[in-house]
CSV table of C-alpha atoms and ligand atoms in Angstrom, one decimal:
chain,number,residue,atom,x,y,z
A,1,UNK,CA,-112.8,-66.0,71.0
A,2,UNK,CA,-111.1,-67.9,68.3
A,3,UNK,CA,-111.4,-66.9,64.6
A,4,UNK,CA,-109.8,-68.3,61.5
A,5,UNK,CA,-109.1,-65.4,59.1
A,6,UNK,CA,-107.4,-64.8,55.8
A,7,UNK,CA,-105.3,-61.6,55.8
A,8,UNK,CA,-104.6,-61.2,52.1
A,9,UNK,CA,-105.6,-62.9,48.8
A,10,UNK,CA,-103.8,-66.2,48.6
A,11,UNK,CA,-102.7,-65.9,52.2
A,12,UNK,CA,-102.8,-68.8,54.7
A,13,UNK,CA,-105.6,-69.4,57.2
A,14,UNK,CA,-104.6,-67.8,60.6
A,15,UNK,CA,-106.1,-68.9,63.9
A,16,UNK,CA,-106.3,-65.7,65.9
A,17,UNK,CA,-107.9,-64.4,69.2
A,18,UNK,CA,-110.4,-61.7,68.7
A,19,UNK,CA,-112.8,-59.7,71.0
A,20,UNK,CA,-116.3,-61.3,71.0
A,21,UNK,CA,-118.2,-58.9,68.6
A,22,UNK,CA,-121.2,-56.9,69.8
A,23,UNK,CA,-124.4,-56.5,68.0
A,24,UNK,CA,-125.7,-53.4,66.2
A,25,UNK,CA,-129.4,-52.4,66.4
A,26,UNK,CA,-130.5,-54.7,63.6
A,27,UNK,CA,-128.1,-57.6,64.2
A,28,UNK,CA,-127.9,-60.7,66.2
A,29,UNK,CA,-124.8,-62.5,67.6
A,30,UNK,CA,-124.7,-66.3,66.9
A,31,UNK,CA,-122.6,-68.7,68.9
A,32,UNK,CA,-121.3,-70.9,66.1
A,33,UNK,CA,-121.7,-74.6,66.5
A,34,UNK,CA,-120.8,-75.7,63.0
A,35,UNK,CA,-119.9,-74.2,59.6
A,36,UNK,CA,-119.9,-76.1,56.4
A,37,UNK,CA,-117.1,-75.5,53.8
A,38,UNK,CA,-118.0,-74.7,50.2
A,39,UNK,CA,-115.9,-74.3,47.1
A,40,UNK,CA,-117.0,-70.6,47.1
A,41,UNK,CA,-114.8,-70.2,50.2
A,42,UNK,CA,-111.9,-70.1,47.7
A,43,UNK,CA,-113.3,-66.7,46.5
A,44,UNK,CA,-112.2,-65.3,49.9
A,45,UNK,CA,-109.1,-67.4,50.4
A,46,UNK,CA,-107.7,-66.6,46.9
A,47,UNK,CA,-109.2,-63.1,46.6
A,48,UNK,CA,-111.2,-63.9,43.4
A,49,UNK,CA,-114.2,-61.8,44.5
A,50,UNK,CA,-113.6,-58.1,43.8
A,51,UNK,CA,-113.4,-55.7,46.7
A,52,UNK,CA,-113.0,-58.1,49.6
A,53,UNK,CA,-111.7,-56.2,52.7
A,54,UNK,CA,-109.1,-58.2,54.6
A,55,UNK,CA,-108.6,-59.7,57.1
A,56,UNK,CA,-111.8,-61.7,56.4
A,57,UNK,CA,-113.3,-64.8,58.1
A,58,UNK,CA,-114.8,-67.1,55.5
A,59,UNK,CA,-117.7,-69.5,55.8
A,60,UNK,CA,-121.4,-69.2,54.6
A,61,UNK,CA,-122.8,-72.5,55.9
A,62,UNK,CA,-123.3,-71.5,59.5
A,63,UNK,CA,-125.3,-73.2,62.2
A,64,UNK,CA,-125.5,-72.0,65.8
A,65,UNK,CA,-127.5,-70.4,68.6
A,66,UNK,CA,-128.5,-66.8,69.0
A,67,UNK,CA,-126.8,-65.4,72.1
A,68,UNK,CA,-127.3,-61.7,71.8
A,69,UNK,CA,-130.1,-59.7,70.0
A,70,UNK,CA,-129.8,-56.1,68.9
A,71,UNK,CA,-132.2,-53.4,70.1
A,72,UNK,CA,-134.3,-53.1,66.9
A,73,UNK,CA,-134.5,-56.8,66.0
A,74,UNK,CA,-138.1,-58.1,65.8
A,75,UNK,CA,-139.1,-61.7,66.4
A,76,UNK,CA,-135.7,-63.4,67.1
A,77,UNK,CA,-134.8,-64.5,70.6
A,78,UNK,CA,-131.7,-65.7,72.4
A,79,UNK,CA,-131.5,-69.5,72.5
A,80,UNK,CA,-133.0,-70.0,69.1
A,81,UNK,CA,-131.1,-72.3,66.8
A,82,UNK,CA,-130.4,-70.6,63.5
A,83,UNK,CA,-128.6,-71.0,60.2
A,84,UNK,CA,-127.0,-68.4,58.0
A,85,UNK,CA,-126.2,-69.0,54.3
A,86,UNK,CA,-124.7,-67.0,51.3
A,87,UNK,CA,-127.2,-64.2,51.5
A,88,UNK,CA,-126.3,-62.5,54.7
A,89,UNK,CA,-128.4,-59.4,54.2
A,90,UNK,CA,-130.1,-57.3,51.6
A,91,UNK,CA,-130.7,-53.6,51.1
A,92,UNK,CA,-134.5,-53.4,50.8
A,93,UNK,CA,-134.4,-50.5,48.3
A,94,UNK,CA,-132.8,-51.8,45.1
A,95,UNK,CA,-135.1,-52.8,42.2
A,96,UNK,CA,-134.7,-56.6,43.0
A,97,UNK,CA,-135.6,-56.0,46.6
A,98,UNK,CA,-138.5,-53.9,45.7
A,99,UNK,CA,-139.7,-56.8,43.6
A,100,UNK,CA,-139.3,-59.2,46.5
A,101,UNK,CA,-136.3,-61.0,45.0
A,102,UNK,CA,-133.8,-60.6,47.8
A,103,UNK,CA,-131.2,-63.1,46.5
A,104,UNK,CA,-130.6,-60.9,43.5
A,105,UNK,CA,-130.2,-57.8,45.7
A,106,UNK,CA,-127.7,-55.4,44.0
A,107,UNK,CA,-126.3,-54.4,47.4
A,108,UNK,CA,-126.4,-57.7,49.2
A,109,UNK,CA,-124.1,-58.7,52.1
A,110,UNK,CA,-122.4,-62.0,51.4
A,111,UNK,CA,-121.5,-64.1,54.4
A,112,UNK,CA,-117.8,-64.8,54.6
A,113,UNK,CA,-117.1,-62.5,51.6
A,114,UNK,CA,-118.4,-59.0,52.3
A,115,UNK,CA,-118.9,-59.7,56.0
A,116,UNK,CA,-117.2,-62.1,58.3
A,117,UNK,CA,-118.5,-65.7,58.2
A,118,UNK,CA,-118.6,-68.8,60.3
A,119,UNK,CA,-115.0,-70.0,60.7
A,120,UNK,CA,-115.1,-68.6,64.3
A,121,UNK,CA,-116.7,-69.0,67.7
A,122,UNK,CA,-119.2,-66.1,67.3
A,123,UNK,CA,-120.5,-64.2,64.3
A,124,UNK,CA,-122.6,-61.1,64.2
A,125,UNK,CA,-125.1,-61.0,61.3
A,126,UNK,CA,-128.2,-58.9,60.2
A,127,UNK,CA,-131.4,-60.6,61.3
A,128,UNK,CA,-132.7,-60.7,57.7
A,129,UNK,CA,-130.3,-63.6,57.0
A,130,UNK,CA,-131.5,-65.9,59.8
A,131,UNK,CA,-133.2,-69.2,59.2
A,132,UNK,CA,-134.7,-71.2,62.1
A,133,UNK,CA,-133.3,-74.7,62.4
A,134,UNK,CA,-136.1,-77.2,63.1
A,135,UNK,CA,-135.8,-79.9,65.8
A,136,UNK,CA,-134.3,-83.1,64.4
A,137,UNK,CA,-131.7,-81.3,62.3
A,138,UNK,CA,-128.3,-81.3,64.0
A,139,UNK,CA,-126.0,-78.3,63.7
A,140,UNK,CA,-123.5,-80.4,61.6
A,141,UNK,CA,-126.3,-81.3,59.2
A,142,UNK,CA,-127.8,-77.8,59.2
A,143,UNK,CA,-124.5,-76.2,58.0
A,144,UNK,CA,-124.3,-77.8,54.5
A,145,UNK,CA,-128.1,-77.3,54.1
A,146,UNK,CA,-127.5,-73.5,54.2
A,147,UNK,CA,-125.7,-73.5,50.8
A,148,UNK,CA,-125.4,-76.9,49.1
A,149,UNK,CA,-128.9,-77.8,50.4
A,150,UNK,CA,-130.9,-74.7,49.6
A,151,UNK,CA,-129.3,-74.3,46.2
A,152,UNK,CA,-130.3,-77.8,45.1
A,153,UNK,CA,-133.7,-77.8,46.9
A,154,UNK,CA,-134.7,-74.4,45.8
A,155,UNK,CA,-133.7,-74.8,42.2
A,156,UNK,CA,-135.6,-78.1,42.0
A,157,UNK,CA,-138.8,-76.9,43.5
A,158,UNK,CA,-138.8,-73.8,41.2
A,159,UNK,CA,-137.9,-75.8,38.1
A,160,UNK,CA,-141.4,-76.4,37.0
A,161,UNK,CA,-140.9,-80.2,37.1
A,162,UNK,CA,-144.0,-82.0,38.4
A,163,UNK,CA,-144.3,-85.2,40.4
A,164,UNK,CA,-143.2,-88.2,38.2
A,165,UNK,CA,-141.2,-86.1,35.8
A,166,UNK,CA,-137.8,-87.3,34.8
A,167,UNK,CA,-135.1,-85.2,36.5
A,168,UNK,CA,-131.4,-85.8,36.0
A,169,UNK,CA,-128.7,-84.8,38.4
A,170,UNK,CA,-125.3,-84.3,36.8
A,171,UNK,CA,-122.6,-85.0,39.3
A,172,UNK,CA,-122.8,-86.9,42.6
A,173,UNK,CA,-120.7,-84.8,44.9
A,174,UNK,CA,-121.3,-82.1,47.5
A,175,UNK,CA,-124.3,-80.6,45.8
A,176,UNK,CA,-125.2,-83.7,43.7
A,177,UNK,CA,-125.7,-86.1,46.6
A,178,UNK,CA,-128.2,-83.7,48.1
A,179,UNK,CA,-129.9,-83.0,44.7
A,180,UNK,CA,-130.5,-86.7,44.2
A,181,UNK,CA,-132.1,-87.0,47.6
A,182,UNK,CA,-134.3,-83.9,47.1
A,183,UNK,CA,-135.3,-84.9,43.6
A,184,UNK,CA,-136.3,-88.4,44.8
A,185,UNK,CA,-138.2,-87.1,47.8
A,186,UNK,CA,-140.0,-84.6,45.7
A,187,UNK,CA,-141.4,-87.5,43.7
A,188,UNK,CA,-139.3,-87.1,40.5
A,189,UNK,CA,-138.1,-90.1,38.5
A,190,UNK,CA,-134.5,-89.3,39.5
A,191,UNK,CA,-131.5,-90.1,37.2
A,192,UNK,CA,-128.0,-89.6,38.4
A,193,UNK,CA,-125.2,-88.9,36.0
A,194,UNK,CA,-121.5,-89.2,37.0
A,195,UNK,CA,-118.2,-90.4,35.7
A,196,UNK,CA,-117.4,-94.1,36.3
A,197,UNK,CA,-119.3,-96.8,38.1
A,198,UNK,CA,-118.0,-96.0,41.7
A,199,UNK,CA,-120.9,-93.7,42.7
A,200,UNK,CA,-123.7,-95.9,41.3
A,201,UNK,CA,-124.5,-97.9,44.5
A,202,UNK,CA,-124.6,-94.7,46.6
A,203,UNK,CA,-126.6,-92.8,44.0
A,204,UNK,CA,-129.2,-95.6,44.0
A,205,UNK,CA,-129.2,-95.6,47.9
A,206,UNK,CA,-129.9,-91.9,47.9
A,207,UNK,CA,-132.9,-92.4,45.6
A,208,UNK,CA,-131.8,-92.5,42.0
A,209,UNK,CA,-133.9,-94.8,39.9
A,210,UNK,CA,-131.4,-94.8,37.1
A,211,UNK,CA,-127.6,-94.3,36.9
A,212,UNK,CA,-125.7,-93.1,33.8
A,213,UNK,CA,-122.0,-93.5,33.7
A,214,UNK,CA,-120.9,-90.7,31.4
A,215,UNK,CA,-117.6,-92.3,30.6
A,216,UNK,CA,-119.3,-95.4,29.2
A,217,UNK,CA,-122.2,-94.0,27.3
A,218,UNK,CA,-123.3,-90.7,25.8
A,219,UNK,CA,-125.5,-89.1,28.5
A,220,UNK,CA,-127.7,-87.4,25.9
A,221,UNK,CA,-128.4,-90.7,24.2
A,222,UNK,CA,-129.0,-92.5,27.5
A,223,UNK,CA,-131.4,-89.8,28.6
A,224,UNK,CA,-133.3,-89.9,25.3
A,225,UNK,CA,-133.6,-93.7,25.7
A,226,UNK,CA,-135.4,-93.0,29.0
A,227,UNK,CA,-137.7,-90.5,27.2
A,228,UNK,CA,-135.7,-87.3,27.8
A,229,UNK,CA,-135.2,-85.3,31.0
A,230,UNK,CA,-137.6,-82.4,31.8
A,231,UNK,CA,-134.8,-81.0,34.0
A,232,UNK,CA,-131.1,-81.6,34.2
A,233,UNK,CA,-129.6,-80.1,37.4
A,234,UNK,CA,-125.9,-79.5,36.7
A,235,UNK,CA,-124.0,-79.7,40.0
A,236,UNK,CA,-120.7,-80.7,38.4
A,237,UNK,CA,-118.4,-77.7,37.8
A,238,UNK,CA,-117.7,-78.8,34.2
A,239,UNK,CA,-119.1,-76.9,31.2
A,240,UNK,CA,-118.2,-79.7,28.8
A,241,UNK,CA,-120.1,-82.3,30.9
A,242,UNK,CA,-123.1,-79.9,31.1
A,243,UNK,CA,-123.1,-79.4,27.3
A,244,UNK,CA,-123.1,-83.2,26.8
A,245,UNK,CA,-126.5,-83.5,28.5
A,246,UNK,CA,-128.4,-80.9,26.5
A,247,UNK,CA,-129.3,-83.4,23.7
A,248,UNK,CA,-130.9,-85.5,26.5
A,249,UNK,CA,-133.5,-82.8,27.3
A,250,UNK,CA,-137.2,-83.5,26.7
A,251,UNK,CA,-139.5,-81.0,24.9
A,252,UNK,CA,-139.5,-77.8,27.0
A,253,UNK,CA,-136.6,-79.3,29.0
A,254,UNK,CA,-134.3,-77.1,31.0
A,255,UNK,CA,-130.7,-77.4,32.0
A,256,UNK,CA,-130.2,-75.6,35.4
A,257,UNK,CA,-126.6,-74.5,36.0
A,258,UNK,CA,-125.6,-74.7,39.7
A,259,UNK,CA,-121.9,-75.5,39.4
A,260,UNK,CA,-119.7,-72.5,38.6
A,261,UNK,CA,-117.3,-73.1,35.7
A,262,UNK,CA,-115.5,-70.2,34.3
A,263,UNK,CA,-114.6,-71.9,31.0
A,264,UNK,CA,-117.0,-71.4,28.0
A,265,UNK,CA,-119.5,-74.0,27.2
A,266,UNK,CA,-119.4,-75.6,23.7
A,267,UNK,CA,-123.0,-75.5,22.6
A,268,UNK,CA,-125.0,-76.3,19.4
A,269,UNK,CA,-127.7,-73.6,19.8
A,270,UNK,CA,-129.7,-75.1,17.0
A,271,UNK,CA,-130.4,-78.1,19.3
A,272,UNK,CA,-132.4,-75.9,21.6
A,273,UNK,CA,-134.9,-74.6,19.1
A,274,UNK,CA,-137.0,-77.5,18.1
A,275,UNK,CA,-137.5,-78.6,21.7
A,276,UNK,CA,-137.9,-75.1,23.1
A,277,UNK,CA,-135.2,-76.2,25.5
A,278,UNK,CA,-133.4,-73.7,27.7
A,279,UNK,CA,-130.4,-73.2,30.0
A,280,UNK,CA,-130.4,-71.0,33.1
A,281,UNK,CA,-128.6,-70.5,36.3
A,282,UNK,CA,-129.9,-70.6,39.9
A,283,UNK,CA,-128.5,-68.9,43.0
A,284,UNK,CA,-129.3,-70.1,46.5
A,285,UNK,CA,-132.3,-68.3,47.9
A,286,UNK,CA,-133.3,-66.1,50.8
A,287,UNK,CA,-133.5,-67.0,54.5
A,288,UNK,CA,-137.0,-68.3,54.3
A,289,UNK,CA,-135.9,-70.6,51.5
A,290,UNK,CA,-133.2,-71.9,53.8
A,291,UNK,CA,-135.8,-72.6,56.4
A,292,UNK,CA,-138.0,-74.4,53.9
A,293,UNK,CA,-135.0,-76.5,52.9
A,294,UNK,CA,-134.4,-77.6,56.5
A,295,UNK,CA,-138.1,-78.2,57.2
A,296,UNK,CA,-138.3,-80.4,54.1
A,297,UNK,CA,-135.2,-82.3,55.2
A,298,UNK,CA,-136.6,-82.8,58.7
A,299,UNK,CA,-139.8,-84.1,57.1
A,300,UNK,CA,-138.4,-86.4,54.5
A,301,UNK,CA,-135.0,-87.6,56.0
A,302,UNK,CA,-132.8,-85.8,53.5
A,303,UNK,CA,-129.4,-85.3,55.1
A,304,UNK,CA,-125.9,-84.3,53.9
A,305,UNK,CA,-123.1,-86.7,54.3
A,306,UNK,CA,-120.4,-85.0,56.2
A,307,UNK,CA,-116.8,-85.1,57.4
A,308,UNK,CA,-116.1,-83.0,60.5
A,309,UNK,CA,-112.9,-81.2,61.6
A,310,UNK,CA,-112.4,-78.9,64.7
A,311,UNK,CA,-112.2,-75.2,64.1
A,312,UNK,CA,-108.4,-75.1,64.7
A,313,UNK,CA,-107.9,-77.6,61.9
A,314,UNK,CA,-109.7,-75.3,59.4
A,315,UNK,CA,-106.8,-75.3,57.0
A,316,UNK,CA,-106.8,-79.1,56.9
A,317,UNK,CA,-110.6,-79.1,56.4
A,318,UNK,CA,-110.3,-76.6,53.5
A,319,UNK,CA,-107.6,-78.7,51.8
A,320,UNK,CA,-109.8,-81.8,52.2
A,321,UNK,CA,-112.8,-80.0,50.7
A,322,UNK,CA,-110.7,-78.6,47.8
A,323,UNK,CA,-109.3,-82.0,47.0
A,324,UNK,CA,-112.8,-83.2,45.9
A,325,UNK,CA,-112.2,-86.4,47.8
A,326,UNK,CA,-114.4,-85.6,50.8
A,327,UNK,CA,-117.7,-87.6,51.1
A,328,UNK,CA,-119.3,-85.2,50.6
A,329,UNK,CA,-119.4,-82.0,52.7
A,330,UNK,CA,-116.7,-80.9,55.1
A,331,UNK,CA,-117.9,-79.2,58.2
A,332,UNK,CA,-115.9,-77.5,60.9
A,333,UNK,CA,-117.2,-77.6,64.5
A,334,UNK,CA,-116.4,-75.2,67.4
A,335,UNK,CA,-116.9,-77.7,70.2
A,336,UNK,CA,-119.7,-75.8,71.8
A,337,UNK,CA,-122.5,-78.3,72.7
A,338,UNK,CA,-125.8,-78.2,70.8
A,339,UNK,CA,-128.5,-76.3,72.7
A,340,UNK,CA,-131.3,-78.6,71.9
Y,1,ZN,ZN1,-121.6,-72.1,49.0
Y,2,ZN,ZN1,-131.5,-54.8,47.4
């Protein structure tokens, strides 16, 4: 089979032939149909995640079909269409797992980082990480829903916002174009915030009721003119841009940080007090959250916008994704036909 691996931090993508891997007792083998690319793939490519064992195959937005099932795997069957996201597996015995919070597992397996991911024809994964893909969701669409999708969907549905509340989405990109759709379909008064006018027509098409060009107006003032946002979902990886929205929060408003920026955020902490406002981060979720994301998408018509590349052009696909010019998620395909 073909695999695209990275052999050392900062090394190039290498297209290699590997033996098709066999399953262990609690694993399944998935014939990969599609794998979305995510900025976090750079953690593997550049070696920014501590302790990665190379060579490593990146990719944590996997969609495919089960083609071999280990001896101790309950429930799952060959031929089922499944997705695998960031959380590849969890230990079941750390404090988080014992409290039922698998995504914060202290010993988690991360797809494409601590175990091989989806830039290949077949991948072997623990069954705990599998999410069933519903009919009506193609493999190319399922891929991005496994990271960009679940992260935006799951953070919004756990944000405490209620139908009709004002929810602002900062950034209309890979995560943001999904967050706008999810927020609108969940019944929130959805406000998109981005730089410039270019993305306004699309943001409105995706369900935004209001668009704020952060280069033309102060987003905090603009949000306050609308009555304040109960939630700002920050998908843009820019701490400055996030900080600029805090003054636009309503009473008890929350800024949810989804985009990872490693530069410090300038913040007037006094502004949080009177409004009881808060800032917190949100990781993706567990496999059942992925399944919920896809079922909600099937139900409401939420879909990622994608550009596809064949597996052998993974390097080109990666450069396209990193350029931030893709509209909006880049997906590699293996050429195996969809089972359904
Ligand atoms: Zn990701
Ligand atoms: Zn654990």
